Coordinates of C-alpha atoms in Angstrom, one line a residue:
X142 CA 48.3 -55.3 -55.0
X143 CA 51.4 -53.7 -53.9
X144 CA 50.5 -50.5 -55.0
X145 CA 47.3 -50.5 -53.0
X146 CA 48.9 -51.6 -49.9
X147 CA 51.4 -48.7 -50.2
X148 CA 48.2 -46.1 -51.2
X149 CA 46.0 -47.3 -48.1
X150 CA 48.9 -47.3 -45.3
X151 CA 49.0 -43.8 -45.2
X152 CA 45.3 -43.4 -44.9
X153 CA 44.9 -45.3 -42.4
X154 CA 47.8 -44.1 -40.4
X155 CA 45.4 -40.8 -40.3
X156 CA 42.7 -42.3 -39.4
X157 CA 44.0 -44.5 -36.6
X158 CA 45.5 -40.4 -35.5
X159 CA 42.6 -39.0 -35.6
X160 CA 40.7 -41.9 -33.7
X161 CA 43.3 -41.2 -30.6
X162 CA 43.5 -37.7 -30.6
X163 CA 39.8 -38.0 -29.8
X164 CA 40.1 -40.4 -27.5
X165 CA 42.9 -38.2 -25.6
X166 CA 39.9 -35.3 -26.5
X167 CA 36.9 -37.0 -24.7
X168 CA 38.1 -37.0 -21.4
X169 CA 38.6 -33.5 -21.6
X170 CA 35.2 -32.4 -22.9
X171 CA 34.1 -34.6 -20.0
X172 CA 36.1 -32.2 -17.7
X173 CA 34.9 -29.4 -19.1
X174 CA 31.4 -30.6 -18.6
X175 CA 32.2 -31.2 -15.2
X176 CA 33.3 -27.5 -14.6
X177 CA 30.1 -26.3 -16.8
X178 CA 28.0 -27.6 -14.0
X179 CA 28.8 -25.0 -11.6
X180 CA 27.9 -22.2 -13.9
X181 CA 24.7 -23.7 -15.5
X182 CA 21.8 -21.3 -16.2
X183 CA 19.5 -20.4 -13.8
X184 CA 17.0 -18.1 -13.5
X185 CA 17.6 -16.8 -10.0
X186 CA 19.2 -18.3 -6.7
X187 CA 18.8 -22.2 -5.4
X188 CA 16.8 -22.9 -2.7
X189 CA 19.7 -23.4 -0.5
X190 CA 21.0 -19.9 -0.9
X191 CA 17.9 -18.3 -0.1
X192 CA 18.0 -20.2 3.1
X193 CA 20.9 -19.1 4.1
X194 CA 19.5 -15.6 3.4
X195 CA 23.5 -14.3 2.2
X196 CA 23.9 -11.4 0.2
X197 CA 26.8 -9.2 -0.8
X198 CA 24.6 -6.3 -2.3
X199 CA 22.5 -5.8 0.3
X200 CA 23.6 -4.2 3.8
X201 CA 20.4 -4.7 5.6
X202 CA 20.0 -8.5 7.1
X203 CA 17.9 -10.9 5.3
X204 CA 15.5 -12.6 7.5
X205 CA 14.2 -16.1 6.1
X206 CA 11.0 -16.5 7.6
X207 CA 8.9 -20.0 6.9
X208 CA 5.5 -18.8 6.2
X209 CA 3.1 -20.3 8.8
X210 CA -0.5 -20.3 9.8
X211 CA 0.2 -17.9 13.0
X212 CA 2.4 -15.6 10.8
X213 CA -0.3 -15.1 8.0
X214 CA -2.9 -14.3 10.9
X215 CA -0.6 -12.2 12.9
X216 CA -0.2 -10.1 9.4
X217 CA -3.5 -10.1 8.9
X218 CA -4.2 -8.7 12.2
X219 CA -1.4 -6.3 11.3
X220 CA -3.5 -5.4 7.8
X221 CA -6.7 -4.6 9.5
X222 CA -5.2 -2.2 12.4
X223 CA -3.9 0.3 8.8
X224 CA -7.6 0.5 8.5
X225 CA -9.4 4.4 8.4
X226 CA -11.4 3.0 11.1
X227 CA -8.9 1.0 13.4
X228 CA -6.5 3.9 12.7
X229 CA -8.3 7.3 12.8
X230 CA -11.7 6.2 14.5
X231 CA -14.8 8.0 14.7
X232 CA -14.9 11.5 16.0
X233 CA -17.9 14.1 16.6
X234 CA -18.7 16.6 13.6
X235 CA -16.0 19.2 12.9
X236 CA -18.3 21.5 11.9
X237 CA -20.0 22.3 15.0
X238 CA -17.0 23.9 16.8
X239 CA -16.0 27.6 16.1
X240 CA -12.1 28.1 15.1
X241 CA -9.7 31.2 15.0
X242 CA -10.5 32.9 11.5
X243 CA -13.9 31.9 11.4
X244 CA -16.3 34.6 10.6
X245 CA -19.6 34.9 13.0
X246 CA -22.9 36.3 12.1
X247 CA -24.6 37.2 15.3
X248 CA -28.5 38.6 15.3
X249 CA -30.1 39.5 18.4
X250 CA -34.3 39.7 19.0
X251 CA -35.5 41.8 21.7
X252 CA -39.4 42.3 23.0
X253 CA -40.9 45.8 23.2
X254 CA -41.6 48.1 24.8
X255 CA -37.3 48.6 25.5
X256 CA -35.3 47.6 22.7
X257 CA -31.2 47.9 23.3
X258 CA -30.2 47.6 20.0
X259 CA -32.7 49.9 18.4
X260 CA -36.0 49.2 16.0
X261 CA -35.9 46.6 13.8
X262 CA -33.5 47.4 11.0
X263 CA -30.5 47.8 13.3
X264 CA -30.4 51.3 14.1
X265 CA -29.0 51.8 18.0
X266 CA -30.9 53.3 20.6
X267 CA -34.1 53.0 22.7
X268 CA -37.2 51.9 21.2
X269 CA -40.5 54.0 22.4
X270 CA -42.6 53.3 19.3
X271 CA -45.8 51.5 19.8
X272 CA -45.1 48.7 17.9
X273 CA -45.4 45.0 19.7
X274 CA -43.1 43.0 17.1
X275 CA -40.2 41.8 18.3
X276 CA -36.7 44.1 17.6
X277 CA -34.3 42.4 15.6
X278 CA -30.7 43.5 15.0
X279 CA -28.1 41.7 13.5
X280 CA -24.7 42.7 14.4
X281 CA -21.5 43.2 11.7
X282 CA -20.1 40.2 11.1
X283 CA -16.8 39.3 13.1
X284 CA -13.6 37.5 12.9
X285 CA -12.7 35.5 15.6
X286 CA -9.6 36.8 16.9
X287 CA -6.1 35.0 17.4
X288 CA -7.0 34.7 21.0
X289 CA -10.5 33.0 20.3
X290 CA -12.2 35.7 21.0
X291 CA -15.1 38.3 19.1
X292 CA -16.9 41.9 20.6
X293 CA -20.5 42.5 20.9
X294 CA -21.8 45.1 22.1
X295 CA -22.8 45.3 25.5
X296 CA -21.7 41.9 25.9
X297 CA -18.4 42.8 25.6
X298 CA -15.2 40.5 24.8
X299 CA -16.2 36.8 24.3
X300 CA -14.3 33.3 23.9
X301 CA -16.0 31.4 20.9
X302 CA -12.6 29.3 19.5
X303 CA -14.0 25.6 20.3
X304 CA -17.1 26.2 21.2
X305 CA -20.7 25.6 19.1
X306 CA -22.8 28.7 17.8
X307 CA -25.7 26.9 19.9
X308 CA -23.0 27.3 23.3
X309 CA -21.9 31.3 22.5
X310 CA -25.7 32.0 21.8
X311 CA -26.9 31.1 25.1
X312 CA -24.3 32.8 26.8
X313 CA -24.8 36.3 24.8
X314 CA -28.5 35.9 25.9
X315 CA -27.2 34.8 29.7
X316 CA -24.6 38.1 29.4
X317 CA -27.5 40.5 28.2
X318 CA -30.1 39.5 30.9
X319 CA -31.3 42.2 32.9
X320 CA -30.0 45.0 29.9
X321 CA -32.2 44.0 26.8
X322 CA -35.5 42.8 26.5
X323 CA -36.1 39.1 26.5
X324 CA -33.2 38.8 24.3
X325 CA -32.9 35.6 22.3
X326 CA -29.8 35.6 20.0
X327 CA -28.5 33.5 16.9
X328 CA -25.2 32.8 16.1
X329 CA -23.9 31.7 12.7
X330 CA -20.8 30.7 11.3
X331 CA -21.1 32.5 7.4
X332 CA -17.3 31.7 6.2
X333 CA -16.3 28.3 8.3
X334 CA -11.9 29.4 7.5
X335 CA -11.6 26.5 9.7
X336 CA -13.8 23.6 9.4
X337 CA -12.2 22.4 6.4
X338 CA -10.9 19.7 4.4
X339 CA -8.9 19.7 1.6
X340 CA -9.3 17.0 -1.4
X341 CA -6.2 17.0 -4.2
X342 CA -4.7 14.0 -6.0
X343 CA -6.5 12.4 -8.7
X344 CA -10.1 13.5 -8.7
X345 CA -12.2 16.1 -11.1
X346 CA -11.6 19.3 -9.0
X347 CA -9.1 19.9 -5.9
X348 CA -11.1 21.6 -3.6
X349 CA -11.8 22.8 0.0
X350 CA -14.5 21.6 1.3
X351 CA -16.5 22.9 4.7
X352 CA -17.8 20.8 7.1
X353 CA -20.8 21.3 8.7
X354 CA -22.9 19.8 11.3
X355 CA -23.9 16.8 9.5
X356 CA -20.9 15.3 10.0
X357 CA -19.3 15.0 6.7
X358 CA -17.9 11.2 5.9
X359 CA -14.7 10.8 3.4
X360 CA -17.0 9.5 0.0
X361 CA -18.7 13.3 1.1
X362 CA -15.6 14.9 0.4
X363 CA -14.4 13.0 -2.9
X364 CA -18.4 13.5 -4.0
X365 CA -17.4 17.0 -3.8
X366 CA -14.7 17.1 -5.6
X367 CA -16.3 15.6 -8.6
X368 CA -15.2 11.7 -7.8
X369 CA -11.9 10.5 -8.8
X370 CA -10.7 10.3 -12.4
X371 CA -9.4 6.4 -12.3
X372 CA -11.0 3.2 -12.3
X373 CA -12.2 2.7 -8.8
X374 CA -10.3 -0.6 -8.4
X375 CA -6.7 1.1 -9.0
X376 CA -6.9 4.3 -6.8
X377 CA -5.3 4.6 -2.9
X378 CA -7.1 6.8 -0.8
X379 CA -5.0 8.4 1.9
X380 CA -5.9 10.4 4.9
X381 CA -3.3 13.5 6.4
X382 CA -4.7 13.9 10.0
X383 CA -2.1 16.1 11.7
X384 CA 0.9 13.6 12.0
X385 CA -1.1 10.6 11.1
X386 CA -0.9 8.9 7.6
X387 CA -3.3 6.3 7.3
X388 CA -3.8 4.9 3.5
X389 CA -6.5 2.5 2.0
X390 CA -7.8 1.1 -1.5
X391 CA -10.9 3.4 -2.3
X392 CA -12.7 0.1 -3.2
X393 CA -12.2 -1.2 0.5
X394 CA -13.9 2.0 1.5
X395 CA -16.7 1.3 -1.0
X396 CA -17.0 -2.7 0.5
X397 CA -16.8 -1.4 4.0
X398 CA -19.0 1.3 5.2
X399 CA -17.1 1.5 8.7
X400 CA -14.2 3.2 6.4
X401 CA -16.2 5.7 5.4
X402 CA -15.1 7.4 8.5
X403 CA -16.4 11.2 9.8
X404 CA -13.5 14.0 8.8
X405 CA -12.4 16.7 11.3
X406 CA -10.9 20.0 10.1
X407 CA -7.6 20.3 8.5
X408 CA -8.0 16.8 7.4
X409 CA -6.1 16.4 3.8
X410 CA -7.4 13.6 1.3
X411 CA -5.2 12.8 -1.5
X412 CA -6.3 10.4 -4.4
X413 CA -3.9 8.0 -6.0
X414 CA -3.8 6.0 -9.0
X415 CA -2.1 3.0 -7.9
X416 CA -2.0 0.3 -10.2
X417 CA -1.0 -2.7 -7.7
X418 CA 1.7 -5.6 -9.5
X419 CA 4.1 -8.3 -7.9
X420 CA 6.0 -9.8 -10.2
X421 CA 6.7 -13.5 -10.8
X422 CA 10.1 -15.3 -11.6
X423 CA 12.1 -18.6 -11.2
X424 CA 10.6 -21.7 -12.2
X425 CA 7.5 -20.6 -13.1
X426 CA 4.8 -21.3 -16.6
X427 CA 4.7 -17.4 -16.9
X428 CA 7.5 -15.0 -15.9
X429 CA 5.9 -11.5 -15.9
X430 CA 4.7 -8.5 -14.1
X431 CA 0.9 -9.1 -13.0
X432 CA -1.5 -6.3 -11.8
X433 CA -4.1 -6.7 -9.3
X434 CA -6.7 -5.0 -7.8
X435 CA -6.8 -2.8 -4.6
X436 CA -8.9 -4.8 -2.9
X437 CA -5.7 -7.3 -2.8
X438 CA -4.3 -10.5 -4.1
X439 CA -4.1 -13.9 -1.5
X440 CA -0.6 -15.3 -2.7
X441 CA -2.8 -18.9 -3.7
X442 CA -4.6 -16.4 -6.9
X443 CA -1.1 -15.0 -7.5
X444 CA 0.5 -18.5 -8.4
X445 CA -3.1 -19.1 -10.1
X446 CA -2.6 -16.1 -12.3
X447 CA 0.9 -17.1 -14.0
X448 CA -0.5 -20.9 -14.3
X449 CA 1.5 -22.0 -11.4
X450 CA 4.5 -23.4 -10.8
X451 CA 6.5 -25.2 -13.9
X452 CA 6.1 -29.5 -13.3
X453 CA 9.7 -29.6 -15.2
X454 CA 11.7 -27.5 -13.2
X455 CA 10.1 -26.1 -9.8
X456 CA 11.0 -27.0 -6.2
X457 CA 7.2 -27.4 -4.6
X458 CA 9.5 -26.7 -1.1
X459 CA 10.9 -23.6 -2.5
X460 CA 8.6 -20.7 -3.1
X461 CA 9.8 -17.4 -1.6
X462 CA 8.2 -14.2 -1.2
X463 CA 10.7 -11.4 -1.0
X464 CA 9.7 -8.1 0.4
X465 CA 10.9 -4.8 2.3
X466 CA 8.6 -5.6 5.5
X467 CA 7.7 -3.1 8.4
X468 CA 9.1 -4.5 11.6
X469 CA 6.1 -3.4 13.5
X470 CA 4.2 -6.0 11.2
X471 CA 6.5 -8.8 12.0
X472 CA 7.3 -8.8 15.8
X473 CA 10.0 -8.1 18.1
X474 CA 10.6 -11.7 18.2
X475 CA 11.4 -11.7 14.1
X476 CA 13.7 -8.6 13.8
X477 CA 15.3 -8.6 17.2
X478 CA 18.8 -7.2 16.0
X479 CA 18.7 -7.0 12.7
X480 CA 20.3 -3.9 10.7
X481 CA 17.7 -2.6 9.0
X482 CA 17.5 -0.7 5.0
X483 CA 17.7 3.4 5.5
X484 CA 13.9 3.8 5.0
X485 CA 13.8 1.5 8.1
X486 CA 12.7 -1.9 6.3
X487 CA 13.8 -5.3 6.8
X488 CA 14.3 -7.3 3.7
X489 CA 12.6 -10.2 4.0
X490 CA 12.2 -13.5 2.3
X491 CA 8.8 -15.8 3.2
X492 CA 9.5 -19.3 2.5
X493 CA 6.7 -21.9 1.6
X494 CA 6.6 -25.3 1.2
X495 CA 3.8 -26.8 -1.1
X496 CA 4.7 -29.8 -0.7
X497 CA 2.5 -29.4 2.6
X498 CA -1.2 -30.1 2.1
X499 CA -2.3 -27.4 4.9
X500 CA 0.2 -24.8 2.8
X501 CA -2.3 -24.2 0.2
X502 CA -4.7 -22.9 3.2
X503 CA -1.8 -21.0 4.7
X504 CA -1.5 -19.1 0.7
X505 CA -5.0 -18.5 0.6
X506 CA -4.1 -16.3 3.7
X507 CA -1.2 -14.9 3.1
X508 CA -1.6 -11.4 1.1
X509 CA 0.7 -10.2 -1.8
X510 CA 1.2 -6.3 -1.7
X511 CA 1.9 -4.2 -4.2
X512 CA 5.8 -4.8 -5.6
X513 CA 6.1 -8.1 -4.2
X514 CA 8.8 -10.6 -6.4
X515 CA 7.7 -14.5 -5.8
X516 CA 10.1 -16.3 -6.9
X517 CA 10.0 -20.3 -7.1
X518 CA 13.9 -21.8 -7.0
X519 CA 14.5 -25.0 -8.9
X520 CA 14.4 -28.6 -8.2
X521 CA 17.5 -29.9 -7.0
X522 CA 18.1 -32.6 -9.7
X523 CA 17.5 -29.7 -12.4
X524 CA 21.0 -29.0 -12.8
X525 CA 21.8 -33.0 -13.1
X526 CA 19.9 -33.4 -15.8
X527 CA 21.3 -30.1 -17.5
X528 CA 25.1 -31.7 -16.8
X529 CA 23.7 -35.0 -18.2
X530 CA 22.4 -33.0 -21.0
X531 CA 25.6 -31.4 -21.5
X532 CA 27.4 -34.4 -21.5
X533 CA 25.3 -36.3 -23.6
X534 CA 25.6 -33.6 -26.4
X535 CA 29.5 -34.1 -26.3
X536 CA 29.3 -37.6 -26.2
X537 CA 27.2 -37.7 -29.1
X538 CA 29.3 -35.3 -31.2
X539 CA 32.6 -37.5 -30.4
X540 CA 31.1 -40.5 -31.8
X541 CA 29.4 -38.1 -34.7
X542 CA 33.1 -37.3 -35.5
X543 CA 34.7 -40.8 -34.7
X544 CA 32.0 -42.1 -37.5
X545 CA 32.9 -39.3 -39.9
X546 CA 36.3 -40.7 -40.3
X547 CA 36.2 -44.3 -40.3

């Protein structure tokens, strides 16, 4: 017995050791835990921070904004005045009007028995033949001038720049009264240098197109360059109209016929292939990148698209919307002092709380746009439960080890 007493004493000298170094160690995993919880994953900034709309990498200001029921219908409002028709309006048919480089055709008929410009066939002189037709002559054809201006003969110099062949006709014939006989004159416009429109971008053929007195409408033009090349959904149409840039989704255009707006001259139409995306973080069921169509996405479908916000993890009263925002869209009252991003943005978060009933109205309102990040933050008690998890694990693997050696 004596020599089992002395083989066992040292054991469980070790043992009784080893039970208090981990009892001195427990406490400390405890206060590692503790300073563990500050630097817990995440997948983005707590709903706290985006409130107080800090940032150290941005030098623009960050305006929070709740998203409410007047803001979604003042930026709806906003939407619909970017519009071809609320922007660039109707306006009369380009090709009517003569313009500097135009080339003129102009024929004049005289009655016998005088004849001005000669028999018919053009040459000059007096007519004395018998004949009772009419005497037709049709002039060279002309350039208009720089200063708006073409030469007939016996007319003499004439302003035709913004004026309709139908107007410089009747004043030839007014101009020649009294010198030919019964002169009635036409006036044509054979190479229309001026009423054009130019289509490039994304369509079967860039082209110039003329424009005549018809009135040609925007899906004229893109007819006549051979349609565009994309799907109909993913192309931006935008319209160049001297210092006005006014774009829109082709398949708005297509919906609405009041976009299909008359052209003027010098008009340029560019067709892009835009695939539209936001993307969707945070406490979310799908993180990803999701395309839409040009027709546009209410943020309500967005959320609907990546299945919604995570039951496990999200805040309901967290679910921004951040954005680079045009101030004219939001108000003096909103961006009154801010310092806004070098393209002249303001960085903007929209903030909504789903925990409201009348929010889910307010989303169905609300329109992504194309680069859009929602992001939903996580639920306060989130990063409890990943301390207690923490804490738990360490607690376990103490007694794990405190069994080990008994």
């Amino acid at each position: 017995m004596a020599i089992d007493t002395t083989f066992r004493c040292p054991v469980a000298r070790r043992q009784q050791g080893l039970r208090r170094l981990l009892a001195q160690f427990a406490p400390l995993a405890l206060l590692m835990g503790l300073a563990a919880c500050s630097s817990l994953g995440a997948s983005g900034p707590s709903g706290s921070e985006l409130r107080r709309g800090q940032s150290a990498s941005v030098t623009a200001d960050i305006r929070v904004i709740d998203l409410t029921d007047k803001l979604a219908r003042r930026m709806i409002d906003a939407g619909h005045s970017q519009t071809f028709a609320a922007a660039l309006g109707e306006v009369a048919p380009a090709g009517t009007r003569i313009g500097r480089g135009d080339v003129l055709d102009v024929a004049i008929w005289e009655s016998p028995p005088a004849a001005l410009f000669g028999t018919l066939g053009g040459d000059v002189g007096l007519s004395k033949g018998p004949s009772l037709a009419p005497k037709a002559t049709s002039l060279l054809e002309q350039m208009v001038g720089e200063d708006g201006k073409i030469n007939i003969p016996f007319v003499g110099s004439l302003v035709v720049a913004g004026r309709t062949p139908q107007q410089v006709a009747r004043d030839v014939e007014a101009r020649l009264a009294g010198k030919a006989h019964e002169p009635q004159v036409i006036v044509r416009v054979t190479q229309p240098v001026t009423s054009l429109v130019t289509v490039v971008g994304d369509v079967s053929t860039s082209t110039r197109i003329p424009l005549t007195a018809k009135g040609e409408r925007l899906l004229d033009a893109l007819a006549g360059a051979g349609g565009v090349k994309q799907p109909i959904g993913k192309v931006t149409v935008r319209i160049t109209r001297g210092t006005q840039v006014v774009a829109q989704p082709l398949e708005q255009v297509l919906l609405d016929p009041r976009q299909n707006i008359t052209l003027q001259a010098g008009d340029v139409i560019t067709a892009l292939y835009q695939p539209y995306s936001f993307t969707a973080l945070g406490a979310v069921r799908n993180s990803a990148e999701v395309p839409f169509e040009g027709t546009g996405l209410s943020l309500a479908q967005g959320l609907g698209r990546i299945g919604g916000l995570d039951d496990n993890r999200a805040n309901v009263r967290g679910v921004f919307v951040f954005r680079l925002e045009d101030p004219a869209i939001l108000g003096p009252d909103l961006v009154s002092g801010a310092r806004l991003t070098p393209d002249g943005r303001v960085p903007v978060i929209y903030r909504l709380n789903m925990s409201d009933p009348g929010s889910f109205f307010v989303a169905q309102g609300f329109a992504l746009r194309d680069k859009d990040v929602v992001y939903v933050s996580n639920a306060p008690l989130i990063d409890i439960q990943k301390f207690i998890g923490i804490v738990s694990q360490t607690a376990f693997s103490i007694i794990g080890i405190a069994n080990q050696v008994r």
